mmCIF file of C-alpha atoms and ligand atoms in Angstrom:
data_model
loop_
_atom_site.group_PDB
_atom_site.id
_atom_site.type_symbol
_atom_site.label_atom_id
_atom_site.label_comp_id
_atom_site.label_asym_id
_atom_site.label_seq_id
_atom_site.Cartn_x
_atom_site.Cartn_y
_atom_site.Cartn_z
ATOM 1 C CA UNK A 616 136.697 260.412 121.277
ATOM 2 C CA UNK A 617 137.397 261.924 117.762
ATOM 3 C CA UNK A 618 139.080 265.177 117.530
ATOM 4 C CA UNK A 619 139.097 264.934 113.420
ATOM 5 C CA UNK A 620 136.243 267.414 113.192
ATOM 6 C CA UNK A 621 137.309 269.862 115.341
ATOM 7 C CA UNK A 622 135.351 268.657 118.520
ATOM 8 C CA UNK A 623 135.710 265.936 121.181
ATOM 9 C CA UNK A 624 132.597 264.222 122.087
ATOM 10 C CA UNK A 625 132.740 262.883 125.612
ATOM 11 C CA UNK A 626 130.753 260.072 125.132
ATOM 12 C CA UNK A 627 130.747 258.477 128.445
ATOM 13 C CA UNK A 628 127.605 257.832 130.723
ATOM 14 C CA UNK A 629 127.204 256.529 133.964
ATOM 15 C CA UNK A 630 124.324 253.971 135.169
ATOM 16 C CA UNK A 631 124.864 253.042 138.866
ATOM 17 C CA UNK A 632 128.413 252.202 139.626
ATOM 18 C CA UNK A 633 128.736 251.575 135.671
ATOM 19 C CA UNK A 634 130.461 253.831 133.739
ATOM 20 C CA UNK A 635 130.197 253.103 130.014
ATOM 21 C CA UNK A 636 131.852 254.495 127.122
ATOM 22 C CA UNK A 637 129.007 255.082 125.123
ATOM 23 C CA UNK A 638 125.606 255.050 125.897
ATOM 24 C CA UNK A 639 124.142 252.266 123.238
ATOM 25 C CA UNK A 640 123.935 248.539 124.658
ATOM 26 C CA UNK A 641 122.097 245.775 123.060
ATOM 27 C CA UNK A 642 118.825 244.904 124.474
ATOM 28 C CA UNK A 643 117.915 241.242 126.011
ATOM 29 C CA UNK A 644 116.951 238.837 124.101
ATOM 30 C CA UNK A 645 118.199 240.245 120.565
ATOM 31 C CA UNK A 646 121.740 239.847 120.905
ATOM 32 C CA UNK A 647 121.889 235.979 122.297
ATOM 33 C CA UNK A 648 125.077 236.353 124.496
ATOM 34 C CA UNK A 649 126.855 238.772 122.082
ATOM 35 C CA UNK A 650 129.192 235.654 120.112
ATOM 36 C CA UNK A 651 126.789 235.046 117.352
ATOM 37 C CA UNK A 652 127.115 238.868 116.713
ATOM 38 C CA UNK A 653 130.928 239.115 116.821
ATOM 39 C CA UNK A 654 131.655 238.753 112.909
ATOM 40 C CA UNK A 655 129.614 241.844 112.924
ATOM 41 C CA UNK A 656 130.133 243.715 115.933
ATOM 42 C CA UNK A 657 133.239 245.153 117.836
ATOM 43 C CA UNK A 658 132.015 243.713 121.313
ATOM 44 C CA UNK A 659 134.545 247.100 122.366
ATOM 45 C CA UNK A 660 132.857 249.485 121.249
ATOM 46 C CA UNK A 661 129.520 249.191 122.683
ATOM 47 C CA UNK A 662 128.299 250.679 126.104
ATOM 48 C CA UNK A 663 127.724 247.140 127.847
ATOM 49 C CA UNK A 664 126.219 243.824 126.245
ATOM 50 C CA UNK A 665 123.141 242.992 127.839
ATOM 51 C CA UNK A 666 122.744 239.061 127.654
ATOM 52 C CA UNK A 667 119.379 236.985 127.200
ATOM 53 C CA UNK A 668 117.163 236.436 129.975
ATOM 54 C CA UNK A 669 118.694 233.295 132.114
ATOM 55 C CA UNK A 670 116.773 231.571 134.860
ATOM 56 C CA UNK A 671 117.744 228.949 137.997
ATOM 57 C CA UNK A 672 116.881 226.088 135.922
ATOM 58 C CA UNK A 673 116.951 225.383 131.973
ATOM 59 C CA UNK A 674 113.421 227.288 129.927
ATOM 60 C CA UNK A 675 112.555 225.316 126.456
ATOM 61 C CA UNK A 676 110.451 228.257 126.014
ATOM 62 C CA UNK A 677 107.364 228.555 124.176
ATOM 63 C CA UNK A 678 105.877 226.193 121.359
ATOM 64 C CA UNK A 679 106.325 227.248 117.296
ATOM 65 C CA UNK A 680 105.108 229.377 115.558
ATOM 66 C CA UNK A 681 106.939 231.868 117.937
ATOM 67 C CA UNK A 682 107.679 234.822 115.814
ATOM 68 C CA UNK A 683 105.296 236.631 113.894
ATOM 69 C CA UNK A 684 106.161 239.869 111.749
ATOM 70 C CA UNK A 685 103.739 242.841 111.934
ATOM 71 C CA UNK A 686 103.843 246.552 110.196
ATOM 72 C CA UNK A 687 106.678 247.941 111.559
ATOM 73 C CA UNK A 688 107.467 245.385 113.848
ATOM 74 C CA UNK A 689 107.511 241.922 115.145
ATOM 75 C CA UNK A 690 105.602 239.928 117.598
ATOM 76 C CA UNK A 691 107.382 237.375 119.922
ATOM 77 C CA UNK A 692 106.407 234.897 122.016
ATOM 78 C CA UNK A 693 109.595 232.737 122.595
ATOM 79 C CA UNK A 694 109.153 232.452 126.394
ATOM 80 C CA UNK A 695 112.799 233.165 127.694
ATOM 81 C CA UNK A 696 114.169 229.696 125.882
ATOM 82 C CA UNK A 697 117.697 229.720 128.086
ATOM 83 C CA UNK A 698 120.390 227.112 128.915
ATOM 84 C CA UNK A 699 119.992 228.237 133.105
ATOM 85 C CA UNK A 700 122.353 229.870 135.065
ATOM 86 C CA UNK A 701 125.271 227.253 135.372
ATOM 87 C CA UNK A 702 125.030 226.245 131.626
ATOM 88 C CA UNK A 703 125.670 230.082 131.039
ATOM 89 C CA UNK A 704 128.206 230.907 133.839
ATOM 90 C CA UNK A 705 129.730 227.862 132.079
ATOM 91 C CA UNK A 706 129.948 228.823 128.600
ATOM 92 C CA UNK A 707 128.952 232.260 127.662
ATOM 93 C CA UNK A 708 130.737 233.958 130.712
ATOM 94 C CA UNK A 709 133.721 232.687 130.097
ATOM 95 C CA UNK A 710 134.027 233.877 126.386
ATOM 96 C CA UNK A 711 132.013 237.592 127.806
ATOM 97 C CA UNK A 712 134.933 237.857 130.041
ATOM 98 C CA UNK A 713 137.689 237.833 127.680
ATOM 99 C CA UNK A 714 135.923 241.025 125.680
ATOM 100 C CA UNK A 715 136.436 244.314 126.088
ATOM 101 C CA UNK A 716 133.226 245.214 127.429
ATOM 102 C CA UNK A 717 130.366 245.239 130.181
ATOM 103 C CA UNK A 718 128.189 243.010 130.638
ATOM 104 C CA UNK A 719 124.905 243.432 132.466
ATOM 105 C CA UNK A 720 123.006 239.834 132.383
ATOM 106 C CA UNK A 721 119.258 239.703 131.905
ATOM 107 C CA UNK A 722 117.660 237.648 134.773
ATOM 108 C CA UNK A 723 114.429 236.450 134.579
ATOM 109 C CA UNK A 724 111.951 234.448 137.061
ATOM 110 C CA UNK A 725 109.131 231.972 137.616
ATOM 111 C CA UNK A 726 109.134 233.353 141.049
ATOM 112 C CA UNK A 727 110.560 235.529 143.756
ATOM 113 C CA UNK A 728 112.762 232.604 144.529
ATOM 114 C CA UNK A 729 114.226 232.230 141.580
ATOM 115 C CA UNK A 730 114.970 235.577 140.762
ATOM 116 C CA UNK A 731 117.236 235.934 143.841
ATOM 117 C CA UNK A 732 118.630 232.306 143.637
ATOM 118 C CA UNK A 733 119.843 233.774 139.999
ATOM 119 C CA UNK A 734 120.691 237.151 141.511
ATOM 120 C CA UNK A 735 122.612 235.213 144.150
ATOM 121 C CA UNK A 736 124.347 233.004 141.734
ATOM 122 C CA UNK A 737 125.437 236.115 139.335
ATOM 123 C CA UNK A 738 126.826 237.679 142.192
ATOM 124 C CA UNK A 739 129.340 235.385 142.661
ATOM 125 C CA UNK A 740 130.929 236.120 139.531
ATOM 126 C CA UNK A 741 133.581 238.875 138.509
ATOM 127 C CA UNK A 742 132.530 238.647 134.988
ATOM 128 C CA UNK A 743 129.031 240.189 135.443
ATOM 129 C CA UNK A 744 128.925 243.930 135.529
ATOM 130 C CA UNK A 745 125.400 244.425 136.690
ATOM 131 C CA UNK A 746 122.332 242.640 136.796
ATOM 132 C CA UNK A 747 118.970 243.417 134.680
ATOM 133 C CA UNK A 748 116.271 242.210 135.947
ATOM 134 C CA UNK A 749 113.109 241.238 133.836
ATOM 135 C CA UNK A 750 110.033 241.807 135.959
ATOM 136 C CA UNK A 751 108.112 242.801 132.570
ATOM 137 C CA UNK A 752 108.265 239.375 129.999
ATOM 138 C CA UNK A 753 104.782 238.844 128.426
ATOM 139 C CA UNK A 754 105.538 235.663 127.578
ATOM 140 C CA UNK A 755 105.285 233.248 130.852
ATOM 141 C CA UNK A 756 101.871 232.113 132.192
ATOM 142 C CA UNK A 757 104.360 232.026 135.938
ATOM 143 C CA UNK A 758 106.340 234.994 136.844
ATOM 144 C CA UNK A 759 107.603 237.401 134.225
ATOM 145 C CA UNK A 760 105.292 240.473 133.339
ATOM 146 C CA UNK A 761 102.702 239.521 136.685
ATOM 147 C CA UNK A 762 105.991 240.767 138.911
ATOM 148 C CA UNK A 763 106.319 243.949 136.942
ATOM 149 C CA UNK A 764 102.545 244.943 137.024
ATOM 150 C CA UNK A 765 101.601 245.895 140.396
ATOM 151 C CA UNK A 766 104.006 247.638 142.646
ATOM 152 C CA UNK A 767 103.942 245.594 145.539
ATOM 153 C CA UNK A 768 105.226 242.729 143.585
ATOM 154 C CA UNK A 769 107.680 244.927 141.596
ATOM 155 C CA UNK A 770 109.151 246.040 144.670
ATOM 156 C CA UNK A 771 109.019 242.505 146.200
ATOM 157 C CA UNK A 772 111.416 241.457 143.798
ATOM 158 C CA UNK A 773 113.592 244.392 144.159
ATOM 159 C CA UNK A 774 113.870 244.511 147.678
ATOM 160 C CA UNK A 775 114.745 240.632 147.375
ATOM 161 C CA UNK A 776 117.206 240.924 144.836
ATOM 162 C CA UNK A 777 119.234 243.860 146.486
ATOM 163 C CA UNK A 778 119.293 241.795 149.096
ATOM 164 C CA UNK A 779 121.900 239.384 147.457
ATOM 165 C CA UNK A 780 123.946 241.471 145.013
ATOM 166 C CA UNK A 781 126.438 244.774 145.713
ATOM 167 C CA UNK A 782 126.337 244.793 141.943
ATOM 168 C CA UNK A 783 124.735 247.367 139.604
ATOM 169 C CA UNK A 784 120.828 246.405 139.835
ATOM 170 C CA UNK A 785 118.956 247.406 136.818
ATOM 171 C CA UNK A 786 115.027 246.467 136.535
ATOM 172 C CA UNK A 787 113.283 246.395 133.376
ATOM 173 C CA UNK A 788 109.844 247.766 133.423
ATOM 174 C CA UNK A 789 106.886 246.799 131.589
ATOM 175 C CA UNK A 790 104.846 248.948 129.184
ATOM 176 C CA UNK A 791 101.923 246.818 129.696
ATOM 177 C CA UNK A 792 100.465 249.013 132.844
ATOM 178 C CA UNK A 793 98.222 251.553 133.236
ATOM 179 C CA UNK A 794 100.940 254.031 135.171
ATOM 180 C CA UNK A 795 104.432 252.781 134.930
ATOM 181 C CA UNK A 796 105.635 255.827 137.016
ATOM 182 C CA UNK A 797 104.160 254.225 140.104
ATOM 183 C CA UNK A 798 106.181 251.299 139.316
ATOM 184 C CA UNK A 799 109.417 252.889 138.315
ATOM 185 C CA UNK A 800 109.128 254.599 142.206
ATOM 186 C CA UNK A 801 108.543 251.497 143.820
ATOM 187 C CA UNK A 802 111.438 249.723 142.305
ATOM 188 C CA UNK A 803 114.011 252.663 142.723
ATOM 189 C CA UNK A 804 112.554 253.197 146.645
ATOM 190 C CA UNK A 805 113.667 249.512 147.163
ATOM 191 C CA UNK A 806 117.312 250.003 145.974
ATOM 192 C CA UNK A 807 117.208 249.860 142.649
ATOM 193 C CA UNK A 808 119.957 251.593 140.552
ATOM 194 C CA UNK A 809 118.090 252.139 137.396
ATOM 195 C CA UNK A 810 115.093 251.186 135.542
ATOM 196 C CA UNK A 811 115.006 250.083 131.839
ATOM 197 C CA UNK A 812 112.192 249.913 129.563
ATOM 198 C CA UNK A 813 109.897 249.517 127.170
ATOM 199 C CA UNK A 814 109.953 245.808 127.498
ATOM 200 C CA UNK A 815 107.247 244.511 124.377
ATOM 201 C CA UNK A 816 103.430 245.693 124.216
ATOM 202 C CA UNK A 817 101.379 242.498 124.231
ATOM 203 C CA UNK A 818 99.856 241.966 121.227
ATOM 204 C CA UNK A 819 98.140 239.573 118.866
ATOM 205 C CA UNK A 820 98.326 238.862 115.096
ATOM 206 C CA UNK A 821 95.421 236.206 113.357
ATOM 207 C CA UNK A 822 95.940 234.558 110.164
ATOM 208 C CA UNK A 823 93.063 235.281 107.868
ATOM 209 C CA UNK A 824 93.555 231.884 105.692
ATOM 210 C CA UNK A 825 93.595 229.623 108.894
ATOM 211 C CA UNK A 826 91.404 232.051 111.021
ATOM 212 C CA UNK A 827 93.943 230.997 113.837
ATOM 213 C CA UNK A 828 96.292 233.226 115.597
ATOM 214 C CA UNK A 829 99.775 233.485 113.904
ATOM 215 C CA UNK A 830 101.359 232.895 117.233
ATOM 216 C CA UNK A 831 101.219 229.230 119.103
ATOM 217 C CA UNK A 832 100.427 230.583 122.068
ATOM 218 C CA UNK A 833 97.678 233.203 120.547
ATOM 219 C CA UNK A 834 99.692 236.377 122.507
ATOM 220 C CA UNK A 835 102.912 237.640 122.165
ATOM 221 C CA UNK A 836 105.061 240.640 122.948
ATOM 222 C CA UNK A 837 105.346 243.783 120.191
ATOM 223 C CA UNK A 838 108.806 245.001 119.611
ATOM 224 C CA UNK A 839 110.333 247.099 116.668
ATOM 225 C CA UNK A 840 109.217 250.469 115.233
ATOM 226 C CA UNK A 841 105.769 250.525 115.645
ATOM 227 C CA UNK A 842 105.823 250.721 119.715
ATOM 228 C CA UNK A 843 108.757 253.637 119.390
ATOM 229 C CA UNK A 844 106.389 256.194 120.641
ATOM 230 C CA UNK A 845 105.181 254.627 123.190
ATOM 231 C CA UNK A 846 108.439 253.889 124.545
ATOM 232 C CA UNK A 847 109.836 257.405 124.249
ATOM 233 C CA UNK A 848 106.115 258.572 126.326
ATOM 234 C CA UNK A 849 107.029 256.020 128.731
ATOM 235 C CA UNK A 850 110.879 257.202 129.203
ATOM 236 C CA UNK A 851 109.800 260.841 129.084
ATOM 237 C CA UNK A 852 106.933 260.126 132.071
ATOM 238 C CA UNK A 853 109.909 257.557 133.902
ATOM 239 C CA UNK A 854 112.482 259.848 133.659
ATOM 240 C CA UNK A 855 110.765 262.533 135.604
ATOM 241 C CA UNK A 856 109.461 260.813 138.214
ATOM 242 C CA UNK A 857 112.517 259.080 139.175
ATOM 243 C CA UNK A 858 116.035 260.236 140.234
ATOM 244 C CA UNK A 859 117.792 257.055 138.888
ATOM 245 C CA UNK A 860 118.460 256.790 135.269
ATOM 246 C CA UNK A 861 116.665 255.565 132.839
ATOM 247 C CA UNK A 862 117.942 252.812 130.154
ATOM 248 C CA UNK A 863 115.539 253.664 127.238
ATOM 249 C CA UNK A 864 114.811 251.481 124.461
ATOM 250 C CA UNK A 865 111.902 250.141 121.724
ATOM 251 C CA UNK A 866 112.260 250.563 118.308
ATOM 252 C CA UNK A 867 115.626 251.751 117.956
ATOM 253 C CA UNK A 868 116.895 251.737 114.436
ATOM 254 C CA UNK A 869 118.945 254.468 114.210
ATOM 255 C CA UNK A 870 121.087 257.286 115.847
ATOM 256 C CA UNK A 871 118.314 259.541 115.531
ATOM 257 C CA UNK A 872 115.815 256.941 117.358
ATOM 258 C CA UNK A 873 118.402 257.233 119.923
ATOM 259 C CA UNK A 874 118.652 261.029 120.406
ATOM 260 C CA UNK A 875 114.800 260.970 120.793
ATOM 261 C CA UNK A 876 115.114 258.900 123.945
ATOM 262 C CA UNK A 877 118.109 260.637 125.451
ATOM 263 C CA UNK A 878 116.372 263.724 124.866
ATOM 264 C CA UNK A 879 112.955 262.114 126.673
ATOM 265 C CA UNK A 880 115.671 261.324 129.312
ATOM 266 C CA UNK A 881 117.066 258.363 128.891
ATOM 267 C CA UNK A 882 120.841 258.234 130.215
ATOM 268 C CA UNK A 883 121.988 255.700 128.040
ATOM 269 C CA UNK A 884 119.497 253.593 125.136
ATOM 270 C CA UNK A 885 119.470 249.543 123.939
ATOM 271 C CA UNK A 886 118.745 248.307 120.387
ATOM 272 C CA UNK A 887 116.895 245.252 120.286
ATOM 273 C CA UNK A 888 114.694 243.943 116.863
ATOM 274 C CA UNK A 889 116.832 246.430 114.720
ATOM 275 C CA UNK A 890 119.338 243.820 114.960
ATOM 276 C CA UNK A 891 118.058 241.189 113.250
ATOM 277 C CA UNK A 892 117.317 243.590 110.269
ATOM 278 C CA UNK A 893 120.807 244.614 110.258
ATOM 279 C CA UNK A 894 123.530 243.050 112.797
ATOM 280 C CA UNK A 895 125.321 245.978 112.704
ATOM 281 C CA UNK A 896 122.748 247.882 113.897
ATOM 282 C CA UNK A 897 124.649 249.048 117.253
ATOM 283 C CA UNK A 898 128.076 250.484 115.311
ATOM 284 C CA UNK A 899 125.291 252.802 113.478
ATOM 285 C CA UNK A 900 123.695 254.131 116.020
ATOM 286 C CA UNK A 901 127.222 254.621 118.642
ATOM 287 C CA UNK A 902 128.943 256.573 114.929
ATOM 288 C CA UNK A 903 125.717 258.442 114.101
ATOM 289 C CA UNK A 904 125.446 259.646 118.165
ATOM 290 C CA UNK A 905 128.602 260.965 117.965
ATOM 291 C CA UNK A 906 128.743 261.979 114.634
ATOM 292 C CA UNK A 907 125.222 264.059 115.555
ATOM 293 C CA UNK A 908 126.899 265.781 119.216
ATOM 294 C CA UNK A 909 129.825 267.152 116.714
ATOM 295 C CA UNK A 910 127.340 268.326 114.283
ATOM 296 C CA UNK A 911 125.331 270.235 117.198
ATOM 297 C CA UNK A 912 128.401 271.093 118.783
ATOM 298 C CA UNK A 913 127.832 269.118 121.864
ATOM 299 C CA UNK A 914 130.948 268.329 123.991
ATOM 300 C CA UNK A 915 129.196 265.201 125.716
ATOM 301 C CA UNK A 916 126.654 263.219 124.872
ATOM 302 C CA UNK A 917 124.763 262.987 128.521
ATOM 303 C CA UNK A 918 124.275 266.772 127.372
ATOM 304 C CA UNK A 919 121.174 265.243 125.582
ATOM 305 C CA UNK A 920 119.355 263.484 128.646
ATOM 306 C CA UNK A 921 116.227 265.123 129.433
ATOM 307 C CA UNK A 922 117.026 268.283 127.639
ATOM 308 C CA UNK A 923 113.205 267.917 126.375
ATOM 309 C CA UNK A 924 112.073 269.007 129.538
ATOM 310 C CA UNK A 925 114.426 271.820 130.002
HETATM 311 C C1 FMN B 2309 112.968 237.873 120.282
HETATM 312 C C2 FMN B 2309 112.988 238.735 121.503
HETATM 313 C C3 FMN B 2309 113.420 238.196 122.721
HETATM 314 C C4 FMN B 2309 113.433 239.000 123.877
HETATM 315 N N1 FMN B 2309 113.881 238.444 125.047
HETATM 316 C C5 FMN B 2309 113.966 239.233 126.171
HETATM 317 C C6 FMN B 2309 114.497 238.713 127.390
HETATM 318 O O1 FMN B 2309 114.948 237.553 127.480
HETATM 319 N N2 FMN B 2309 114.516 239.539 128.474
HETATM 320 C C7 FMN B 2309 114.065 240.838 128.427
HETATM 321 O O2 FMN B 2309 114.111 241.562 129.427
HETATM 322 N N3 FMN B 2309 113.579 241.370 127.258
HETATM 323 C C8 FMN B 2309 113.522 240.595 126.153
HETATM 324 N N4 FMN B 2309 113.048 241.135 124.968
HETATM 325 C C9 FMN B 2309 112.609 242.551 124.934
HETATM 326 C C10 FMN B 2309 113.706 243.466 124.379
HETATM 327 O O3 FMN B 2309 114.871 243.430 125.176
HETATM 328 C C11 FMN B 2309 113.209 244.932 124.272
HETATM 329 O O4 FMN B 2309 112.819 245.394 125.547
HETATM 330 C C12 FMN B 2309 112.018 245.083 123.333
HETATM 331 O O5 FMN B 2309 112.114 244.212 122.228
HETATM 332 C C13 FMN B 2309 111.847 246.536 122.818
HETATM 333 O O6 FMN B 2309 112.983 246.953 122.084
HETATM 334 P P1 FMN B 2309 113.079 246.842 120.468
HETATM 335 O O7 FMN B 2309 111.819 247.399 119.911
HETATM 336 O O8 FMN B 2309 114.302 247.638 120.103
HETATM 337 O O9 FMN B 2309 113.248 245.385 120.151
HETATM 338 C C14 FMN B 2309 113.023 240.357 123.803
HETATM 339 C C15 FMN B 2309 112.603 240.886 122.575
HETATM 340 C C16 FMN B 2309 112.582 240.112 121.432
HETATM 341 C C17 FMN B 2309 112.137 240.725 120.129
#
C-alpha cells in the first residue's frame, strides 16, 4: 500500500487458499530456489517464489549445448536438472522458510508415481505454501509435457495428486496443444485450485555453419518475448472457460506485459526469462503495477482480471 499519491492500491490477490500480497511471482525454473536472486531481490515483496521443478529422485538433466538464444527469446532444453526432493527439503527449504514469503514448489514427474510420491513428500512440510505441478515440460522423452497433452492423463495426475496434499494445488498447462481449454477443465474438474501457463512452445534453432541443431538434444522449449501473445490468447481462452484462476505468464518483461495478462484474466502473473536479462526484473514489474492502478485510479489491482472481456 502507498497512500503518497493520493490513492491506496489494494494489491492483494487470492489463488486457492493463498492470499498474496501482490500478484507477480517468479516463474519455475528462472529463479533457481530464490537465494541466488537475493542480492537483487527483496524475497518480501514478491507474491510467492515459485521454486524449480524437483522430482523423487536426483535429474542431471539434459546434455550441452542446452540454451540457445533466439529473436526475442530463448530456447531451453535443460531437462529439469534438480537435486530431488530430500536434497531440496534439505537445503533450499530451510533457507525459503526463514523469508518473508510464499512459496509454491514446482513438481515435476517421470510418471504418475512420482508426481504423487513428490506431492506426498511436499505435503509433509510447513514450509511449502502450495504445490505447482508441471504436467507441460518439453524437455523429457518420460513424463513431463506427454501428462499435460491429453486430458485423460492431465486429469490422471490431478486426481492423483489431490489425493495426497490439502495444500494449494496449482497445475501448469502446456501451450503445446491444439485446445488447452479442454485441458484446463479437466484439471480444475479433478480438484485443482488453479491452472498456470504458458509453459515454453517447443521449438528448434539450426546452426547454419555446422548445419546441426544449436540445441544437444535438437528440440527445446521457447520462452521470452516472442511467445507473449500466445500466452496472453491462451490465458484469455483459459480464463473463460474455467472458474479457478489463472496464473498467467510468458514473456513478461515489464509492468505493462503484466497488465495485458491480468486484463486477459489472469489473477495473479510470473516472470520467468526476463530475469536473466535483468535480476531485478520482479521489483519492476510489482512498482510499475502499482504505480499503473494509481495512475488509472484503480483501488485494487484484481480490478484488472478479465476486465477484457467485460
Ligand atoms: C531455463 C528455464 C527453465 C525452466 N524450468 C521450468 C521448470 O522446472 N518447471 C516448469 O514448470 N517450468 C519451467 N520453465 C518454464 C517457465 O517457468 C515459464 O513457464 C516459461 O519460460 C514462460 O515464461 P517466460 O517467457 O517469462 O520465461 C523453465 C523456463 C526456462 C527458460
Amino acid at each position: 500500500m502507498d497512500s503518497s499519491k493520493g490513492i491506496n492500491v489494494d494489491m492483494r490477490v487470492r489463488i486457492g487458499a493463498l492470499e498474496l500480497r501482490n500478484p507477480v511471482m517468479t516463474a519455475s525454473g528462472t529463479f533457481a530456489s530464490g537465494k541466488e536472486y537475493a542480492d537483487f531481490v527483496d524475497l518480501s515483496r514478491l507474491g510467492a517464489v515459485v521454486t524449480k521443478g524437483v522430482s523423487m529422485k536426483p535429474w542431471a538433466g539434459n546434455a550441452s549445448p542446452r540454451i540457445a538464444e533466439t529473436a526475442s527469446g530463448m530456447l531451453n532444453s535443460i531437462g529439469l536438472q534438480n537435486p530431488g526432493v530430500e536434497a531440496f527439503c534439505a537445503k533450499d527449504l530451510p533457507w525459503l522458510a526463514t523469508q518473508d514469503v510464499p512459496v509454491i514448489v514446482n513438481v515435476s514427474g517421470h510418471s504418475l508415481a512420482e508426481y504423487v510420491a513428490v506431492a506426498e513428500r511436499l505435503d509433509s512440510e510447513s514450509a511449502v505454501d502450495a504445490l505447482e505441478v508441471n504436467i507441460s515440460c518439453p524437455n523429457v522423452d518420460e513424463g513431463g509435457m506427454a501428462f499435460g497433452t491429453d486430458c485423460t492423463s492431465a486429469a490422471d495426475v490431478t486426481r492423483a495428486v489431490r489425493a495426497v496434499t490439502s495444500k494449494t494445488l496449482i497445475v501448469k498447462l502446456s501451450p503445446n496443444v491444439t485446445d488447452v481449454t479442454e485441458i484446463a477443465r479437466a484439471v480444475e474438474a479433478e480438484g485443482a485450485d488453479a491452472v498456470s501457463l504458458i509453459n515454453t512452445l517447443l521449438g528448434m534453432a539450426i546452426d547454419t555453419d555446422t548445419w546441426k541443431p544449436k540445441l544437444a538434444r535438437s528440440v527445446g522449449g521457447l520462452s521470452g518475448p516472442a511467445i507473449k501473445p500466445v500466452a496472453v490468447r491462451m490465458v484469455w481462452q483459459v480464463a473463460s472457460a474455467v472458474s479457478i484462476p489463472v496464473v498467467g505468464m510468458g514473456g513478461i518483461m515489464n509492468a505493462e506485459d503484466a497488465v495485458e495478462f491480468m486484463l486477459a484474466g489472469a489473477t495473479a502473473v510470473a516472470v520467468g526469462t526476463a530475469n536473466f536479462v535483468d535480476p531485478g526484473a520482479t521489483m519492476r514489474v510489482v512498482d510499475g503495477l502499482e504505480q499503473y492502478c494509481r495512475l488509472r485510479g484503480l483501488d485494487r489491482v484484481s480490478a484488472m482480471t478479465g476486465a477484457v472481456s467485460r
